[in-house]
Short mmCIF file of C-alpha atoms in Angstrom, two decimals:
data_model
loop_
_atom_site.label_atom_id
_atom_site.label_comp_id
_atom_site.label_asym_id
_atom_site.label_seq_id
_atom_site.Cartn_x
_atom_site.Cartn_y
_atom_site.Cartn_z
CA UNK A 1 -58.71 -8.91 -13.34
CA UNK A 2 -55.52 -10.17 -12.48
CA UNK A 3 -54.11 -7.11 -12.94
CA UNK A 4 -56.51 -5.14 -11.05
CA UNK A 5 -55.83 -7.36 -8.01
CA UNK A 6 -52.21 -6.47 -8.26
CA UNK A 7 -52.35 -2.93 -8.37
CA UNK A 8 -55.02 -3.03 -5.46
CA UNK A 9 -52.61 -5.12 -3.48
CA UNK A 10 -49.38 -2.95 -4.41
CA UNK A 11 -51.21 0.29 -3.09
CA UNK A 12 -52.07 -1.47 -0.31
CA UNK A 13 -48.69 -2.42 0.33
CA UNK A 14 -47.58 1.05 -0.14
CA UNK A 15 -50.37 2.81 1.85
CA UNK A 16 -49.27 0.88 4.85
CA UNK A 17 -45.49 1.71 4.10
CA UNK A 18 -46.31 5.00 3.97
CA UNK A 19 -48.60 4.97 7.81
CA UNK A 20 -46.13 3.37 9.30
CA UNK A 21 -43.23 5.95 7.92
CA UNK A 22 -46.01 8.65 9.22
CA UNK A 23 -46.47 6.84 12.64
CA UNK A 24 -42.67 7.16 13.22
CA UNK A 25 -42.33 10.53 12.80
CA UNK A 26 -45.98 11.44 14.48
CA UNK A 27 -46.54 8.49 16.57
CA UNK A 28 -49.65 8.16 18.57
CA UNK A 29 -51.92 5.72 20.13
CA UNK A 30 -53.99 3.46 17.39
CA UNK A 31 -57.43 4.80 19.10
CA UNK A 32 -56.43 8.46 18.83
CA UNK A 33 -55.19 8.82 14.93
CA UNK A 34 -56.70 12.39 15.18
CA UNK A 35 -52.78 13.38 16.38
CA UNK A 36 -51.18 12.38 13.30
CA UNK A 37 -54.00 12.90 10.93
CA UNK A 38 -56.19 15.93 12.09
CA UNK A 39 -55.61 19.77 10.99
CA UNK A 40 -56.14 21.10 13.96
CA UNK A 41 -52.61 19.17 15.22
CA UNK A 42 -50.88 20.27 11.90
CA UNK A 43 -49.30 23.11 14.16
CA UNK A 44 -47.77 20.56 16.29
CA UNK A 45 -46.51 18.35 13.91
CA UNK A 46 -44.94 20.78 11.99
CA UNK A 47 -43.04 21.96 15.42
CA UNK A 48 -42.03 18.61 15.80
CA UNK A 49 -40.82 18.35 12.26
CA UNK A 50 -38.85 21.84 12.08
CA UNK A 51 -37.02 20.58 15.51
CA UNK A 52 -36.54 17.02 13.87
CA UNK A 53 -35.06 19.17 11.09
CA UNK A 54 -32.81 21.48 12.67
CA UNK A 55 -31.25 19.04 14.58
CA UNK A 56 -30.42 16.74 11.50
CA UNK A 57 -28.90 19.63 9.63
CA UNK A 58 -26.68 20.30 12.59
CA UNK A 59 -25.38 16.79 13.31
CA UNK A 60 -25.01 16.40 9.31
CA UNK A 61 -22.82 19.90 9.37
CA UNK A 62 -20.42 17.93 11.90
CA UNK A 63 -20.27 14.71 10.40
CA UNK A 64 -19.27 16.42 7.01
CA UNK A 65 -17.13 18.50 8.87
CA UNK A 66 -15.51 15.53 10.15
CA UNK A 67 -15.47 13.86 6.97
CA UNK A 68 -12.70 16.63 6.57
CA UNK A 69 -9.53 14.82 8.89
CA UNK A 70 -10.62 11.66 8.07
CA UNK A 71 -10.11 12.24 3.94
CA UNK A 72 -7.06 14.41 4.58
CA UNK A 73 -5.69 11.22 7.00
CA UNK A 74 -6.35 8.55 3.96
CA UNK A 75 -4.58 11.14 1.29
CA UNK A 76 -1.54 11.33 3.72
CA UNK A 77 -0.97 7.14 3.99
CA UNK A 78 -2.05 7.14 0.29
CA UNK A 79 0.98 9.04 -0.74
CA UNK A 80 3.05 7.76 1.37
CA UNK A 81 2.39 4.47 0.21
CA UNK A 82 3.02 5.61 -2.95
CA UNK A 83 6.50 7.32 -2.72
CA UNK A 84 7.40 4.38 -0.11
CA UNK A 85 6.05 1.71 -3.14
CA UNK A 86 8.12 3.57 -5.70
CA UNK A 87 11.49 3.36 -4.29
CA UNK A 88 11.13 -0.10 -2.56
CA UNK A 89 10.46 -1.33 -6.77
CA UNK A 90 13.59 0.55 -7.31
CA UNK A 91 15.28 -1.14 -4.67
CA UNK A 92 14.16 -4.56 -5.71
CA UNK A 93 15.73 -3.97 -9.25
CA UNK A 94 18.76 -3.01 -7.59
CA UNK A 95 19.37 -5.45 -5.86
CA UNK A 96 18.53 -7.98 -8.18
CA UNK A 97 22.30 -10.07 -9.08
CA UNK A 98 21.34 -10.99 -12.29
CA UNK A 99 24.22 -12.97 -14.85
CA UNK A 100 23.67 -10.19 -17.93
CA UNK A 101 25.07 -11.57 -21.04
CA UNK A 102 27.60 -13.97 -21.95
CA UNK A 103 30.61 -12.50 -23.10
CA UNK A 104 33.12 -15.78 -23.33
CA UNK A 105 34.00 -18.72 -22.52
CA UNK A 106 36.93 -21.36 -22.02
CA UNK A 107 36.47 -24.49 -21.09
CA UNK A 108 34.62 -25.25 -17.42
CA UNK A 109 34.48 -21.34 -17.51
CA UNK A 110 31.74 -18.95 -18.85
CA UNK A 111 32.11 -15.22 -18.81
CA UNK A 112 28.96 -12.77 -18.06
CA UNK A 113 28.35 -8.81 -18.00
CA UNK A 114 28.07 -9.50 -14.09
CA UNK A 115 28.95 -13.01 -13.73
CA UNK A 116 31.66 -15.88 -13.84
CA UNK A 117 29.80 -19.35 -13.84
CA UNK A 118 31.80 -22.50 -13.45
CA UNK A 119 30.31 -25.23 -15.52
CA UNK A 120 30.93 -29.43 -15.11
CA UNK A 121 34.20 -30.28 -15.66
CA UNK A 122 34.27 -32.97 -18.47
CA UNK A 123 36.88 -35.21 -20.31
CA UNK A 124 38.13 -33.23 -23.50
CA UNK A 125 38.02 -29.88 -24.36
CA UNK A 126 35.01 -30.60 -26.99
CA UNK A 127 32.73 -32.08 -23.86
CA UNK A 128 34.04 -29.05 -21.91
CA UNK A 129 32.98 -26.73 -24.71
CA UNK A 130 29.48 -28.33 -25.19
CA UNK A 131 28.23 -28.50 -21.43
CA UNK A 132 25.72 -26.10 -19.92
CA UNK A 133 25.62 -27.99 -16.51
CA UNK A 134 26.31 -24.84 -13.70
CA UNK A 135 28.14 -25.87 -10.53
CA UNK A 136 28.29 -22.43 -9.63
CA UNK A 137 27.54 -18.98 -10.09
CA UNK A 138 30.03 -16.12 -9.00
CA UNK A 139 29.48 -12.14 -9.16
CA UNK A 140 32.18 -10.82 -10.31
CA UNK A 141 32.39 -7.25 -8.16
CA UNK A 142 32.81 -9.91 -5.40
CA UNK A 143 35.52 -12.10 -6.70
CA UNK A 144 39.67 -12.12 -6.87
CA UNK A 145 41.00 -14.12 -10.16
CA UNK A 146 44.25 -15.02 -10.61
CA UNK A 147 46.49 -17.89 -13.33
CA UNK A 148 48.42 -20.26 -11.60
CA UNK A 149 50.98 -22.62 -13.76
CA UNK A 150 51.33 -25.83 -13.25
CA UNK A 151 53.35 -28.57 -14.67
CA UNK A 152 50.64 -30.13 -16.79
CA UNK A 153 48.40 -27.53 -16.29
CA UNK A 154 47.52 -23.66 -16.47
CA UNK A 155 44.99 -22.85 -13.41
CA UNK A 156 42.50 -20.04 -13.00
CA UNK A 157 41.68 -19.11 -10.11
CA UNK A 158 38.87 -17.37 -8.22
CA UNK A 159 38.19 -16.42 -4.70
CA UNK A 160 34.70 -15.94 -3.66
CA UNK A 161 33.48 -13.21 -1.34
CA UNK A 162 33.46 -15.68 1.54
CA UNK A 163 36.95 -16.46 1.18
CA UNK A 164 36.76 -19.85 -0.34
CA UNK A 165 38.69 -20.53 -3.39
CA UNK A 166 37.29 -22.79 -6.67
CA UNK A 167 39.61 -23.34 -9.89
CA UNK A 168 39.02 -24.22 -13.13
CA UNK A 169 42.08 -26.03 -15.10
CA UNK A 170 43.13 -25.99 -18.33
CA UNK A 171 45.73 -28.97 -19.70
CA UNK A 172 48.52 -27.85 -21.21
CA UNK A 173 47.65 -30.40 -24.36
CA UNK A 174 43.83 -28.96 -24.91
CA UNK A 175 44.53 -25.32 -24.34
CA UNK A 176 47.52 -22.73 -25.25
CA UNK A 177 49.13 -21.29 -22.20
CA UNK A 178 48.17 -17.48 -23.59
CA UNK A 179 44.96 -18.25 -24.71
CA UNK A 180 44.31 -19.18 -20.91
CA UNK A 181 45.67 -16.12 -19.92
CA UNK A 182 43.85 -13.43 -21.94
CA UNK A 183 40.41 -15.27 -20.77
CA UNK A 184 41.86 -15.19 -17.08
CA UNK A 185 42.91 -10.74 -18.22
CA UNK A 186 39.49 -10.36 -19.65
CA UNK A 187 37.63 -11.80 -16.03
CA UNK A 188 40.01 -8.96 -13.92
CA UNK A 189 39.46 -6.39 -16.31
CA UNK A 190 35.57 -7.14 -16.00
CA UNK A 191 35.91 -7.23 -12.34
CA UNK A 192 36.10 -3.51 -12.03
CA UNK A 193 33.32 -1.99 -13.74
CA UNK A 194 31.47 -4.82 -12.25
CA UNK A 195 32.64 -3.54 -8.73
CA UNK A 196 31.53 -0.39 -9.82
CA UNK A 197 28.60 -1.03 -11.13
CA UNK A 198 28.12 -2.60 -7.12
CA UNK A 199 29.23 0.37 -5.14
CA UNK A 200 26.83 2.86 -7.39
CA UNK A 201 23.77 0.22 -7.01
CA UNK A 202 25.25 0.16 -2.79
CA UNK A 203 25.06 4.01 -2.88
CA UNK A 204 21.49 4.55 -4.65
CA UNK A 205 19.96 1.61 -2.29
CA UNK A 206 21.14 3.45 0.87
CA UNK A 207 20.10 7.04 -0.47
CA UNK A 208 16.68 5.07 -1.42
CA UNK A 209 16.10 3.88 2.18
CA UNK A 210 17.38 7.25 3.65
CA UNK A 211 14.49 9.02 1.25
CA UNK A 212 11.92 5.96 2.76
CA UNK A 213 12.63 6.87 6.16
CA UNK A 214 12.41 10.74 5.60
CA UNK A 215 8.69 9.74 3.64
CA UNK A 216 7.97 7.46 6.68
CA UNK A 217 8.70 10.61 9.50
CA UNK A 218 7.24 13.15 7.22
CA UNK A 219 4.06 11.22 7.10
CA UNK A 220 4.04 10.36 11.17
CA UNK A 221 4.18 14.36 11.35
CA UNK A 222 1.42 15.13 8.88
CA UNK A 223 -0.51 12.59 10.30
CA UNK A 224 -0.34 14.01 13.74
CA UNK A 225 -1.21 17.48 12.81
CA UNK A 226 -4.19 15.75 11.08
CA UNK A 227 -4.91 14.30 14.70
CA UNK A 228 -4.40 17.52 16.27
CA UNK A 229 -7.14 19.40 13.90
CA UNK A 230 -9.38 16.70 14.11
CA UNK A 231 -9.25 17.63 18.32
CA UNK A 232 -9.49 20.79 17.63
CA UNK A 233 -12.83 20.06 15.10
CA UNK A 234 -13.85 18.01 17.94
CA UNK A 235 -14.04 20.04 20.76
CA UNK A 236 -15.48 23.09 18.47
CA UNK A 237 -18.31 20.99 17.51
CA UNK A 238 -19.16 20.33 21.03
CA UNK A 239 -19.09 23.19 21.96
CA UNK A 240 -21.57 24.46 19.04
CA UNK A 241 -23.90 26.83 20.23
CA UNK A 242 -26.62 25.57 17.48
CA UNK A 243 -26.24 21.77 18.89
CA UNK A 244 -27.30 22.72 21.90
CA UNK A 245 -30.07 25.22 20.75
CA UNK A 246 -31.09 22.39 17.92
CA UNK A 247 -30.96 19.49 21.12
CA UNK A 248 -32.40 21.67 23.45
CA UNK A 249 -35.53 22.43 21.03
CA UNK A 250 -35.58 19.07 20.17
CA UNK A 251 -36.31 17.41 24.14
CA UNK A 252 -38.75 20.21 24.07
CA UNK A 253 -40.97 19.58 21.55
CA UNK A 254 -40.29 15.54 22.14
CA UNK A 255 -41.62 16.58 25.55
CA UNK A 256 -44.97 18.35 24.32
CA UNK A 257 -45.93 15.73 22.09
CA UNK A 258 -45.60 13.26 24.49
CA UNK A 259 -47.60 15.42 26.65
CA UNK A 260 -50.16 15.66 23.83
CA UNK A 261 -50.46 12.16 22.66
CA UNK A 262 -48.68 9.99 25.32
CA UNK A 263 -45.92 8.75 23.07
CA UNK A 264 -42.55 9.82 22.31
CA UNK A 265 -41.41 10.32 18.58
CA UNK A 266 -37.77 8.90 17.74
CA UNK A 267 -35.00 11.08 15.99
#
């Protein structure tokens, strides 16, 4: 029973879904069904409908047409963003200063691929030779080393790129004289491929950015032709001789049936 009530009430619900759908596209007054129901209307309704048609297939031409600039607009940014995302990763990693490995060390100094770090200066040379404490981290394409003698010690030392100088010493009692010096050799003769290494990352970053620029203008350009068509589509859609023969049809037969049954039917 239960059931039978359900199925009752479903097609009921349905049935009036489906007169109200009708009364939209035929409406009419609730005392004079015979317009949206009768036979002898069918020809009218069916005008109504072919003009309904017509002018949907025309306005979904255009908006498909237009779908046209608008795609062709997103494909332009999305490669751009892209190309533009591609080199600005590569010039990240370029100009990321990382230390690289460690190569040596001597006392309050520890040699990197790309690095000199000055560690805490302790006591003895077995304290010195144990710490890991950083004071400070120096790249070498943008340092000048040099060994200084003293009278109790041997001195390296290292300008930074902003001029100011740090040193690290080594007493004559904990470390040999030459053993200082080949450490302070090795830091010069890392400084130049390390300098090199700076001027070819320099180079690649600017070409990168030149490219990004170039991607940037290229787009601007595309994207303004894009505009341009999209005009152009614009202005040939309205003046589209079918539009106006679908529209024009369309206020006409609006016109009859409201004549006919007193209301007007929507789009």
């Amino acid at each position: 029973m239960s059931n039978l009530v359900g199925g009752l009430l479903a097609a009921t619900v349905l049935g009036a879904g489906y007169a109200l759908y009708w009364f939209t596209l035929y409406p009419c007054r609730l005392t004079e069904l015979k317009f949206a129901f009768r036979p002898e209307y069918a020809p009218h309704r069916q005008a109504l409908k072919a003009a309904r048609e017509q002018l949907r297939r025309v306005r979904e031409s255009h908006t498909e047409e237009a779908a046209g600039p608008a795609k062709r607009r997103k494909e332009i940014l999305g490669a751009r963003n892209r190309e533009v995302g591609r080199r600005e990763a590569e010039i990240s990693r370029l100009g990321r200063e990382e230390e690289g490995e460690v190569v040596g060390r001597l006392g309050a100094l520890r040699l990197h691929e790309h690095a000199l770090v000055f560690l805490a200066v302790q006591e003895s040379r077995e304290e010195q030779e144990a710490t890991t404490e950083v004071e400070k981290i120096l790249r070498l394409a943008r340092i000048e080393v040099s060994l200084k003698l003293g009278g109790q010690c041997t001195y390296v030392e290292v300008m930074d790129a902003d001029g100011m100088w740090r040193s690290a010493e080594y007493p004559h009692g904990q470390y040999d004289e030459r053993e200082v010096h080949r450490f302070e050799e090795r830091i010069r003769n890392q400084t130049l491929p390390a300098r090199q290494d700076l001027v070819r990352r320099e180079e690649r970053i600017a070409a990168l950015q030149a490219q990004i620029e170039q991607i940037y203008a290229r787009a601007e350009e595309e994207l303004r032709k894009a505009d341009e068509a999209e005009q152009e589509l614009l202005e040939a859609q309205r003046a589209d001789e079918r539009l106006d023969r679908a529209e024009k049809r369309w206020r006409e037969e609006r016109r009859a049936w409201k004549e006919l049954t007193g209301c007007r039917p929507r789009e």
